[in-house]
Short mmCIF file of C-alpha atoms and ligand atoms in Angstrom, two decimals:
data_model
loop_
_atom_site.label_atom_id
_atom_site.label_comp_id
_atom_site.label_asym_id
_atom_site.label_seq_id
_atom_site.Cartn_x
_atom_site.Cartn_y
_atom_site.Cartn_z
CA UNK A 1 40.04 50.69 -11.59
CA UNK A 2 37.03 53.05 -12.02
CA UNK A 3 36.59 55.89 -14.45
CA UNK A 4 37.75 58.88 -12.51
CA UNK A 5 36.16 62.49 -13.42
CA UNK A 6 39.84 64.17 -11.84
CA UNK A 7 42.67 61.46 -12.48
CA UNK A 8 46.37 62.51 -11.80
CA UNK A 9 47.30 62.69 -15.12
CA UNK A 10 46.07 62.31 -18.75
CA UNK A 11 48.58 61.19 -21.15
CA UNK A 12 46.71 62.87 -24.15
CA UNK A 13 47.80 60.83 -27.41
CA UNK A 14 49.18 58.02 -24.92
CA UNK A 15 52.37 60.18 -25.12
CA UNK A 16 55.01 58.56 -23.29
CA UNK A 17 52.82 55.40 -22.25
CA UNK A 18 54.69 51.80 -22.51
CA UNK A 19 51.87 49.81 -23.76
CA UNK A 20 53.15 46.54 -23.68
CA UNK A 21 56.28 44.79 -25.07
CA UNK A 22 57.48 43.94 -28.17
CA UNK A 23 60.32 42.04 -29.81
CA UNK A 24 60.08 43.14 -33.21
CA UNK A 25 61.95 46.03 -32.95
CA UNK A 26 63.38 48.45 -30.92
CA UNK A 27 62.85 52.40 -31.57
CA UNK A 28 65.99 54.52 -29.61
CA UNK A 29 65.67 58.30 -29.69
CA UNK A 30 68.83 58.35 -27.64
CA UNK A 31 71.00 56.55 -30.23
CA UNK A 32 68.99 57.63 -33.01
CA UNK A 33 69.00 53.85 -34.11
CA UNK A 34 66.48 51.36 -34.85
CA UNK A 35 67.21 47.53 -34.85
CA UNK A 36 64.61 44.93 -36.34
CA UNK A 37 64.78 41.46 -34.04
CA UNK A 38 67.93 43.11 -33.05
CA UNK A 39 70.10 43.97 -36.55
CA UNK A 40 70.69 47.75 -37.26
CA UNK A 41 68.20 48.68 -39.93
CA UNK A 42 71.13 50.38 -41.96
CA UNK A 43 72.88 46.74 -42.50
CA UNK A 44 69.46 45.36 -43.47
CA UNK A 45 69.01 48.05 -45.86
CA UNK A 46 72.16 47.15 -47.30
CA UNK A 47 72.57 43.55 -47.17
CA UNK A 48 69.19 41.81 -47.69
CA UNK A 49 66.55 41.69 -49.86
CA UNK A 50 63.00 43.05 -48.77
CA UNK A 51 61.92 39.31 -48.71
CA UNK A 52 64.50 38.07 -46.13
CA UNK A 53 63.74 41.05 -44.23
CA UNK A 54 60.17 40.67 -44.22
CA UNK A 55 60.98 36.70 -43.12
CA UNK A 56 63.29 37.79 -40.68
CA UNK A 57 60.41 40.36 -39.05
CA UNK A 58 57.87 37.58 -38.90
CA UNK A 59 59.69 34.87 -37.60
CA UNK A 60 62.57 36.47 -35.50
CA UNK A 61 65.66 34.88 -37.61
CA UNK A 62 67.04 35.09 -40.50
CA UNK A 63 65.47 32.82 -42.89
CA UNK A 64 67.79 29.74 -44.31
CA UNK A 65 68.29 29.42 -47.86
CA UNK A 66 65.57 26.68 -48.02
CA UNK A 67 63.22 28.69 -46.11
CA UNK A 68 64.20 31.86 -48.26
CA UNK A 69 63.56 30.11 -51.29
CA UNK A 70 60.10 28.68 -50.31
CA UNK A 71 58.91 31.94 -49.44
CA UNK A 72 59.98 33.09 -52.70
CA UNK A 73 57.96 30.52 -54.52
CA UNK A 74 54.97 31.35 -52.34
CA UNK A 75 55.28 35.24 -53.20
CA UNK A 76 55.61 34.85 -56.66
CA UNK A 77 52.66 32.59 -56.75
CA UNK A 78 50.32 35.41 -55.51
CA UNK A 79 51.51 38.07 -57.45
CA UNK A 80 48.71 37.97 -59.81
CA UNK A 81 45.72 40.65 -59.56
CA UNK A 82 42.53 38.52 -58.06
CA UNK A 83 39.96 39.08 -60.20
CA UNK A 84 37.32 39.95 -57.14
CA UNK A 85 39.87 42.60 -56.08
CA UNK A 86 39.90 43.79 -59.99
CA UNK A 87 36.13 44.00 -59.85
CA UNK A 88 36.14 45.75 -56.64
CA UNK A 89 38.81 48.59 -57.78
CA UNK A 90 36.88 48.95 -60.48
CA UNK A 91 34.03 49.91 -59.12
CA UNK A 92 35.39 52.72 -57.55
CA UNK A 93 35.90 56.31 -58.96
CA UNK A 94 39.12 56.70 -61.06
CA UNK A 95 39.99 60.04 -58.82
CA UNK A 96 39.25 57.67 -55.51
CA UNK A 97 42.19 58.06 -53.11
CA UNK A 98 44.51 55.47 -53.37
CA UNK A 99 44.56 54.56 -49.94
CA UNK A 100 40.57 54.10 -49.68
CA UNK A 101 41.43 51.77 -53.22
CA UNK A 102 44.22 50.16 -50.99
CA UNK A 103 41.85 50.02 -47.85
CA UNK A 104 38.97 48.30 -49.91
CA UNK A 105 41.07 45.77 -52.15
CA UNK A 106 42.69 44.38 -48.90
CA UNK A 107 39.03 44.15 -47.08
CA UNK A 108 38.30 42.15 -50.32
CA UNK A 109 40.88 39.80 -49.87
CA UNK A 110 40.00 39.33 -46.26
CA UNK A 111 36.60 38.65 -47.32
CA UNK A 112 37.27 36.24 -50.09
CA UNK A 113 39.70 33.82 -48.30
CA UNK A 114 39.12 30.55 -47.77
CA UNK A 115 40.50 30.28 -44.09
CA UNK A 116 38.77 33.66 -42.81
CA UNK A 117 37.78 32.69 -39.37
CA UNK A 118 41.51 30.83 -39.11
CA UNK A 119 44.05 32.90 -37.24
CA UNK A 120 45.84 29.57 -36.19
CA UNK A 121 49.82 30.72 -36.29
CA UNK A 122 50.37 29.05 -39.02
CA UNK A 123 47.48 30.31 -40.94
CA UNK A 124 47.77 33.50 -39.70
CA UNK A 125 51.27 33.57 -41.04
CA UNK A 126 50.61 32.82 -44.29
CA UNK A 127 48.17 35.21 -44.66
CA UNK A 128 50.81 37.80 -43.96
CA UNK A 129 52.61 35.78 -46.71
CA UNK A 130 50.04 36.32 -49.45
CA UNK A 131 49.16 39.38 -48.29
CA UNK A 132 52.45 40.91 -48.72
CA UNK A 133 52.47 39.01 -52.36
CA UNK A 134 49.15 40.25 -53.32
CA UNK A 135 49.18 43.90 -52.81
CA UNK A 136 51.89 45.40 -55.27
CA UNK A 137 49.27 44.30 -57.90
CA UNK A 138 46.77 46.17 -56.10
CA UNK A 139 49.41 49.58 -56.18
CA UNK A 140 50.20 48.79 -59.34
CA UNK A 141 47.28 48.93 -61.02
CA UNK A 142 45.50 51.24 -59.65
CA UNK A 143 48.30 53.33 -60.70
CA UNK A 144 47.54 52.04 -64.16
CA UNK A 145 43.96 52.81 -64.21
CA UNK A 146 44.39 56.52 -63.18
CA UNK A 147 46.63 56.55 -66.72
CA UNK A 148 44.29 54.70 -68.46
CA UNK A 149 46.61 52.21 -68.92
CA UNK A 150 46.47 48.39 -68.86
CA UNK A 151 46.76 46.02 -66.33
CA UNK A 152 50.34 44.33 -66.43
CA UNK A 153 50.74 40.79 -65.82
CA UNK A 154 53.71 39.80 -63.04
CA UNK A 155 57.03 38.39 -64.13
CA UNK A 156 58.08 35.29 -61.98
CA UNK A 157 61.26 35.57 -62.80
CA UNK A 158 61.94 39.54 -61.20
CA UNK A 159 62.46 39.84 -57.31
CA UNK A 160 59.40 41.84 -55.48
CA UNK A 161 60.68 44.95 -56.07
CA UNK A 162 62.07 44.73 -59.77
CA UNK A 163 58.20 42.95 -60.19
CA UNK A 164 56.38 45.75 -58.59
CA UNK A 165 58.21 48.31 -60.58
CA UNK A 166 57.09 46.61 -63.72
CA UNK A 167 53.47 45.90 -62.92
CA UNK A 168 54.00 49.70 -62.04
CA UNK A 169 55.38 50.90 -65.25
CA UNK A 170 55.66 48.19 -67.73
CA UNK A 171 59.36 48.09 -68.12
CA UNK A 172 62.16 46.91 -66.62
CA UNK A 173 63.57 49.22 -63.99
CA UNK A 174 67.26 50.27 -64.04
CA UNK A 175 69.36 48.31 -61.28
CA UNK A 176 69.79 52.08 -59.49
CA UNK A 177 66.01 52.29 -59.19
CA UNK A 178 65.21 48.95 -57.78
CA UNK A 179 67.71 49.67 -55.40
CA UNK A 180 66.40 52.93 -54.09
CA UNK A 181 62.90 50.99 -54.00
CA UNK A 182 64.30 47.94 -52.09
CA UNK A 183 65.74 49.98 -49.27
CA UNK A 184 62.45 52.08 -48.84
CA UNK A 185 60.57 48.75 -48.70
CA UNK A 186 63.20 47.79 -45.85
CA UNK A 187 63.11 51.23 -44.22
CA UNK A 188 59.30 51.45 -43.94
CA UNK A 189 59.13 48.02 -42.82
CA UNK A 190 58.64 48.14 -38.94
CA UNK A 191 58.49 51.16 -36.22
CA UNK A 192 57.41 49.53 -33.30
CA UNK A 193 53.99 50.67 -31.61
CA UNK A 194 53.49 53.45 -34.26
CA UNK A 195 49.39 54.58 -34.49
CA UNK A 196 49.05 52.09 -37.77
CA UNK A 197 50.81 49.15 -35.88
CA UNK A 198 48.92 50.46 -32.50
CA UNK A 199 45.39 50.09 -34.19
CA UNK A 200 46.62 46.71 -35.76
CA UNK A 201 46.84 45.39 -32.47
CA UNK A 202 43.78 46.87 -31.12
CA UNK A 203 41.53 45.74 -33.63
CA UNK A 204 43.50 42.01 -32.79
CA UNK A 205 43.31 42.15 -29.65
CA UNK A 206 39.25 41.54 -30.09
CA UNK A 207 40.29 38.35 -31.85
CA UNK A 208 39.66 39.74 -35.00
CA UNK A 209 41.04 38.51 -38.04
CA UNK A 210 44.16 39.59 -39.52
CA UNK A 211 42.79 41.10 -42.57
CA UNK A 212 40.30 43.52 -40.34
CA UNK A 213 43.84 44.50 -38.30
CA UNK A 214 45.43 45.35 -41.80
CA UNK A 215 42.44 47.30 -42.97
CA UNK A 216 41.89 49.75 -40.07
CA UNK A 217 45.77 49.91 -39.68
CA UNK A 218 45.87 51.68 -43.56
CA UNK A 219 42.68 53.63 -42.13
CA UNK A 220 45.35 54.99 -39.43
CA UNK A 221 48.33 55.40 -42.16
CA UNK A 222 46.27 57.47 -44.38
CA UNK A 223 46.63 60.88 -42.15
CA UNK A 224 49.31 63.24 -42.91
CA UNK A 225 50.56 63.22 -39.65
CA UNK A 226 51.11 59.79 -40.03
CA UNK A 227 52.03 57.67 -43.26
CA UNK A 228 50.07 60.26 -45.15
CA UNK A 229 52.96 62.71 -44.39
CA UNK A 230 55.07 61.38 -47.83
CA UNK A 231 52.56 62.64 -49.93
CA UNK A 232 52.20 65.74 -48.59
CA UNK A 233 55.34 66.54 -48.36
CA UNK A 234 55.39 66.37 -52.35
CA UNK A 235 52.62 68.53 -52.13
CA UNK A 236 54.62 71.18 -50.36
CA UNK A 237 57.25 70.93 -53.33
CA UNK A 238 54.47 71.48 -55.79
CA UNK A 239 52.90 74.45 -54.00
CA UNK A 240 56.66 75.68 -53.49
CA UNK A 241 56.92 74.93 -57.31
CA UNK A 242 59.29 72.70 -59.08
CA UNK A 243 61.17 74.57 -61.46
CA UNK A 244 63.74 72.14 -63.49
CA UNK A 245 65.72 74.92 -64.89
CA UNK A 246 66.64 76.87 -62.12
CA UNK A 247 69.86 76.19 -60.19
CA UNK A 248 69.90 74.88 -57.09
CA UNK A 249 70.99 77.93 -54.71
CA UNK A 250 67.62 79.68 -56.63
CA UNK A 251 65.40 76.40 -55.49
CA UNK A 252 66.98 76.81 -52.14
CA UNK A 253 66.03 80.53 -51.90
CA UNK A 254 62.39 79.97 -52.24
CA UNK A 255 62.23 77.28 -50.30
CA UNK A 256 63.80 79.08 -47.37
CA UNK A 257 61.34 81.49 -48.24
CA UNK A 258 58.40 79.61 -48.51
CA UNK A 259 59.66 78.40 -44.51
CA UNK A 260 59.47 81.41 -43.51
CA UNK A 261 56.13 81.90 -44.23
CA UNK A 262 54.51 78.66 -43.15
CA UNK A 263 55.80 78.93 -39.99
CA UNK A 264 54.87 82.71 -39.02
CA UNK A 265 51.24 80.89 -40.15
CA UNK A 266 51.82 78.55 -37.56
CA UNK A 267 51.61 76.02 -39.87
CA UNK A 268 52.48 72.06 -39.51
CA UNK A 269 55.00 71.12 -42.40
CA UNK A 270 54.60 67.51 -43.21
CA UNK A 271 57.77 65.60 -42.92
CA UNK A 272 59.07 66.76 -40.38
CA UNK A 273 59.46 66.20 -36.57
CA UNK A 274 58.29 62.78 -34.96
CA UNK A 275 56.72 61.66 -31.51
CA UNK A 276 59.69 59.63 -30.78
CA UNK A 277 63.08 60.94 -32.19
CA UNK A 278 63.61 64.16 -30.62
CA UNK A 279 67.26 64.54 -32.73
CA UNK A 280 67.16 63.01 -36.02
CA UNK A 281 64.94 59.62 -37.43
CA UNK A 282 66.97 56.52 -38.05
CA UNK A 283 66.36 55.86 -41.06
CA UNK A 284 66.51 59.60 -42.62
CA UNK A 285 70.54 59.02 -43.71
CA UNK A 286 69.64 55.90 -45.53
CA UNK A 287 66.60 57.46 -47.25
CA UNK A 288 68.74 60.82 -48.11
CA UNK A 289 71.63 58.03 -49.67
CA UNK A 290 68.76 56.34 -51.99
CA UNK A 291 66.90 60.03 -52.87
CA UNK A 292 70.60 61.37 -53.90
CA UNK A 293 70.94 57.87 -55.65
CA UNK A 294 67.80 59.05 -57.85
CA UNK A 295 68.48 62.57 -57.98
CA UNK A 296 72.04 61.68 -59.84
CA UNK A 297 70.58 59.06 -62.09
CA UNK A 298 67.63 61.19 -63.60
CA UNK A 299 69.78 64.23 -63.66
CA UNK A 300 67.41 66.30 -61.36
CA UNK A 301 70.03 68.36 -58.76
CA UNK A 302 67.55 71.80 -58.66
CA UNK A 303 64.78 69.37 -56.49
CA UNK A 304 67.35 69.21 -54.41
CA UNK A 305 67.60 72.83 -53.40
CA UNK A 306 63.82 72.94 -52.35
CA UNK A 307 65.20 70.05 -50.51
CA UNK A 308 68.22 71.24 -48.68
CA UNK A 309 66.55 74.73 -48.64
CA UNK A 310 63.27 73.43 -46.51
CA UNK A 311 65.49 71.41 -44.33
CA UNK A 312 67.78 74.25 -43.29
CA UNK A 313 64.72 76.83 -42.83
CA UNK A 314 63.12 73.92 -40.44
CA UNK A 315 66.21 73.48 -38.28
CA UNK A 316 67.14 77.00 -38.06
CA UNK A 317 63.18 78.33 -36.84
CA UNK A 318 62.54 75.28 -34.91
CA UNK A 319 65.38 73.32 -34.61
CA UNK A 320 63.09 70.21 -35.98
CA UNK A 321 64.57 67.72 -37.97
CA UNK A 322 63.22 65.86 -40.75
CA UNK A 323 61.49 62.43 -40.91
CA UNK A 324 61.36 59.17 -43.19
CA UNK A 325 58.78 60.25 -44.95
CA UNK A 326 60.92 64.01 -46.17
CA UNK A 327 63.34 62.12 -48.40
CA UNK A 328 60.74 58.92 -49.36
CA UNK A 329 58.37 61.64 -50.82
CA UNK A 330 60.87 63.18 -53.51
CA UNK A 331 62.90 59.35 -54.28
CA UNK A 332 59.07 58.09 -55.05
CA UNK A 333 58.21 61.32 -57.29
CA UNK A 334 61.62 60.64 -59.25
CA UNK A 335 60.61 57.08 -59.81
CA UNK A 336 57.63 58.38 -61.60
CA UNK A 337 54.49 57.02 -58.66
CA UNK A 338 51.69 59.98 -58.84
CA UNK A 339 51.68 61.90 -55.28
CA UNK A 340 48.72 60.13 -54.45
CA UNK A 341 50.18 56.38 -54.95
CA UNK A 342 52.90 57.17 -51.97
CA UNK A 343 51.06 56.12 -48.85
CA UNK A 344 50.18 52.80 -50.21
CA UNK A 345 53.72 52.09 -51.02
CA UNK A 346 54.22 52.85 -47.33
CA UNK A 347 51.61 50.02 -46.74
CA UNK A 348 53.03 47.79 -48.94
CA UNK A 349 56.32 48.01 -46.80
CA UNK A 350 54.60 48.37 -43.52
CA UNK A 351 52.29 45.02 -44.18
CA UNK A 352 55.30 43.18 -43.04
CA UNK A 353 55.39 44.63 -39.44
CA UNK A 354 52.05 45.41 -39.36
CA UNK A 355 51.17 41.64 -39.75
CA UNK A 356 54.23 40.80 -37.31
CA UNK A 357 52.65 42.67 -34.27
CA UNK A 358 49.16 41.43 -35.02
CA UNK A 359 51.19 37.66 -34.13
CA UNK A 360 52.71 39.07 -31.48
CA UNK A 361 49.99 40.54 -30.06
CA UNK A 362 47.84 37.45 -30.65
CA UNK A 363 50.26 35.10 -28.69
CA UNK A 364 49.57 36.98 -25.64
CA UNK A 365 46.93 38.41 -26.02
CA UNK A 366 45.12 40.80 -23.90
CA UNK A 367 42.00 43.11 -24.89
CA UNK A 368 43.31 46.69 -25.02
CA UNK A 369 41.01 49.13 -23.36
CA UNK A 370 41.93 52.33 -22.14
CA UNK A 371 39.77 54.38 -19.44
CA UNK A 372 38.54 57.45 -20.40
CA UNK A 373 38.01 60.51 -18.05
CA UNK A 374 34.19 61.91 -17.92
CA UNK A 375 33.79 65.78 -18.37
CA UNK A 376 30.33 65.49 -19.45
CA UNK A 377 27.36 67.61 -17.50
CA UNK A 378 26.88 65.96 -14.18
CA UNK A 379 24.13 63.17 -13.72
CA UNK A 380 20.71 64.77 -15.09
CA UNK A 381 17.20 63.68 -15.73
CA UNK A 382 14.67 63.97 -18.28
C1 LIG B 401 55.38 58.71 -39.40
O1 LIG B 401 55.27 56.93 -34.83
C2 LIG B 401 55.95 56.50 -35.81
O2 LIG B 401 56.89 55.75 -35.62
C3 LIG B 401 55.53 57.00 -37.17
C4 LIG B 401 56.46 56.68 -38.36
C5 LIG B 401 56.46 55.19 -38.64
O3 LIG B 401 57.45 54.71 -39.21
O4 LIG B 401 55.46 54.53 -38.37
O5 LIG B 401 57.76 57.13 -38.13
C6 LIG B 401 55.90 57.33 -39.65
O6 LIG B 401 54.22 58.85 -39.15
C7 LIG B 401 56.33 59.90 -39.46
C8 LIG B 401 55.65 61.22 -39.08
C9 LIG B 401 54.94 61.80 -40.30
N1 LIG B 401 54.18 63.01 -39.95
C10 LIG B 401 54.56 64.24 -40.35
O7 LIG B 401 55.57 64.44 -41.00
C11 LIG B 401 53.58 65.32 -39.98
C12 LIG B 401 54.32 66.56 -39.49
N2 LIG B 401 54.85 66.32 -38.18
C13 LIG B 401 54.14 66.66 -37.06
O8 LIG B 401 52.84 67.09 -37.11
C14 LIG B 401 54.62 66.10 -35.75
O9 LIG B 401 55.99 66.28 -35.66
C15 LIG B 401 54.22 64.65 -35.42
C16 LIG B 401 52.75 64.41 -35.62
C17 LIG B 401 55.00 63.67 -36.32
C18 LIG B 401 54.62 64.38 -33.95
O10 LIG B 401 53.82 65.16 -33.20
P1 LIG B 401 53.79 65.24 -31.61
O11 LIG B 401 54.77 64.35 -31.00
O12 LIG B 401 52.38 65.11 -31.19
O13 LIG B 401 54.31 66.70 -31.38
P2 LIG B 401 53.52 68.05 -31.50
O14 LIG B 401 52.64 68.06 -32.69
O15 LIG B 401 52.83 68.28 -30.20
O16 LIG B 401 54.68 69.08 -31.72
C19 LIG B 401 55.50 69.59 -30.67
C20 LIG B 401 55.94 70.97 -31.06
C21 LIG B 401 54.77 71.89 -31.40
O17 LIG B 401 55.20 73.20 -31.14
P3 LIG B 401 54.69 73.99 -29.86
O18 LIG B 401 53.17 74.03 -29.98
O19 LIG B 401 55.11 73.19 -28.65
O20 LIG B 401 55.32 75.33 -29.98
O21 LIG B 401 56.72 70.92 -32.28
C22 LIG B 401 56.04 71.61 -33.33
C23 LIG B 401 54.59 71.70 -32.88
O22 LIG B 401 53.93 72.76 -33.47
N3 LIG B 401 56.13 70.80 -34.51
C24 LIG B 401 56.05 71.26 -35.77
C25 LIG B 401 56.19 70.14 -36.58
N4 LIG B 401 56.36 69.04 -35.82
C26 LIG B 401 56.32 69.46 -34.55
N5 LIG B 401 55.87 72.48 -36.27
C27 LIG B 401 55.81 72.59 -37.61
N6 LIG B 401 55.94 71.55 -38.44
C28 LIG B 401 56.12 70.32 -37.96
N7 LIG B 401 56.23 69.27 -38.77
#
């Protein structure tokens, strides 16, 4: 096919375009459900742990207790902070955005190991292994160093997420916590051809490695209206102003308020709506379940106003609904992360699919290469 100056049609943000096949999961607006190799996302959420889960995404199955447990040894023998990604980190400005810390540590990594130019399966797999293993540390302390705090050492004998909250915070996190955590880890896991996961599998479908696929993909999470959209949404509590003494029908007032405004200004409030769902995101009840889980245990009900209030302006106006990153942003904040240290928790979750599709898309490969349509000046000459 040519490039055409008049095509039929231009599907401007490849809305609606089936760009190939995948079977790592499977997105359905219709039933408002999503389903990882096939299992309902709300009985992975609820059952596993985010390392069978992660397993189960990269290798189609559920793993089997031998193959559980020598993943676990694996992960918990990467945990540690490599000192070239230390040096790297810090190098960079203390008020650096977390995701450009994120985006540089995990080009560092890429750079630094030993099999670079490998992307054999079985190579390429466990580099997704120590990959996942090796970023918390990254999140972590990077969180630390904006408090001007020390760097805190892994625990081998704490699960990923108990181990990332305490290279986090340097204490052990309450059972209630690590639960809210786990399931966000599960829920942010995977979302088919998504633009993070879409650019992953550009970048591999060049036969690039898998650590250039991971770092353009967090280039493509960073934007609000992408993975960037959990911060902001914080941000839109903040400017609506979190009051801890007022009740909740007060919280709920100005946030309905505050609605009302943005949207006469035409503007685009983060955390809401979604290219895909048209009625509701899968994974929002789960989310809300884990953010009321967190709202109870710190004894914080008046967030929940701005909450409830935002979401019942939204869906009155414009009958939009909200997305996974509305209730993620709050659960985060209550867990004590800074705003800014949001999106690279999403990329700490979405490292699992991300590095999924870049197999998938590496087993059959095909360079992906859209045509554009010219509406430049017509052929001139100097
Ligand atoms: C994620 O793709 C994935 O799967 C992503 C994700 C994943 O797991 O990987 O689910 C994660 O990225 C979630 C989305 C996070 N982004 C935001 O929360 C940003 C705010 N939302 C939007 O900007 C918007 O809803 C998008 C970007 C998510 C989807 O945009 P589309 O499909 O391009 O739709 P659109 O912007 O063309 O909106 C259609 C209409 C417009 O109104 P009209 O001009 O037709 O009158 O809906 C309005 C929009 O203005 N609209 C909004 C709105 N979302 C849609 N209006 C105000 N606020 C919003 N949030």
């Amino acid at each position: 096919m040519t490039e055409q100056t008049s095509p039929d049609t231009i599907y401007k943000g490849l809305d609606g375009v089936v760009a190939d096949y995948t079977a790592i999961s499977k997105v359905n607006p219709e039933s408002n459900s999503l389903l990882y190799r096939g299992y309902p996302v709300q009985q992975l959420a609820a059952q596993l742990s985010f390392e069978e889960v992660a397993l189960l995404l990269w290798t189609g199955e559920l793993p089997s207790q031998a193959e559980k447990e020598e993943f676990i040894a694996l992960e918990r023998a990467h945990r540690a902070l490599d000192s070239r990604v230390k040096s790297a980190i810090d190098l960079l400005p203390l008020d650096a955005h977390p995701m450009d810390v994120a985006r540089t540590a995990v080009s560092v990594l890429g750079a630094n190991h030993p099999q670079s130019g490998d992307s054999s399966p079985e190579v390429e797999l466990r580099k997704a292994q120590e990959l996942f293993a090796a970023f918390p540390a990254v999140v972590a302390y990077d969180q630390r160093r904006r408090r001007k705090q020390e760097l805190v050492e892994p625990r081998e004998d704490l699960d990923y997420s108990q181990n990332f909250l305490w290279m986090t915070f340097g204490e052990e996190a309450p059972e209630e916590v690590v639960d809210a955590f786990r399931v966000s880890m599960v829920l942010y896991a995977e979302h088919s051809f998504n633009a993070s996961t879409f650019t992953a599998r550009v970048v591999t479908s060049t036969l690039a490695d898998l650590h250039s696929g991971v770092t353009a993909a967090i280039g493509a999470l960073k934007g609000p209206l992408h993975g960037g959209a959990n911060e902001a949404v914080m941000h839109t509590f903040e400017e609506i102003g979190i009051d801890k003494d007022e009740t909740r029908e007060e919280a709920a007032a100005r946030a309905k308020a505050w609605m009302e405004e943005a949207l006469a200004e035409k503007r685009k409030v983060m955390g809401f709506g979604h290219r895909v769902y048209k009625s509701g995101d899968s994974r929002v009840p789960t989310m809300k379940q884990a953010l009321d889980a967190m709202v109870k245990y710190y004894g914080r009900d008046e967030l929940m106003g701005l909450y409830d209030g935002l979401e019942a302006a939204m869906a009155e106006a414009k009958n939009i609904l909200p997305n996974l990153d509305y209730p993620a942003g709050p659960t985060y904040h209550l867990m004590g992360f800074d705003t800014e240290m949001f999106t690279p928790l999403f990329i700490a979750a979405r490292i699992t699919g991300w590095t999924a599709h870049i197999q998938e898309q590496r087993a059959d490969n095909s360079l992906i290469r859209p045509l554009s349509a010219y509406n430049g000046p017509d052929e001139r000459h100097l």
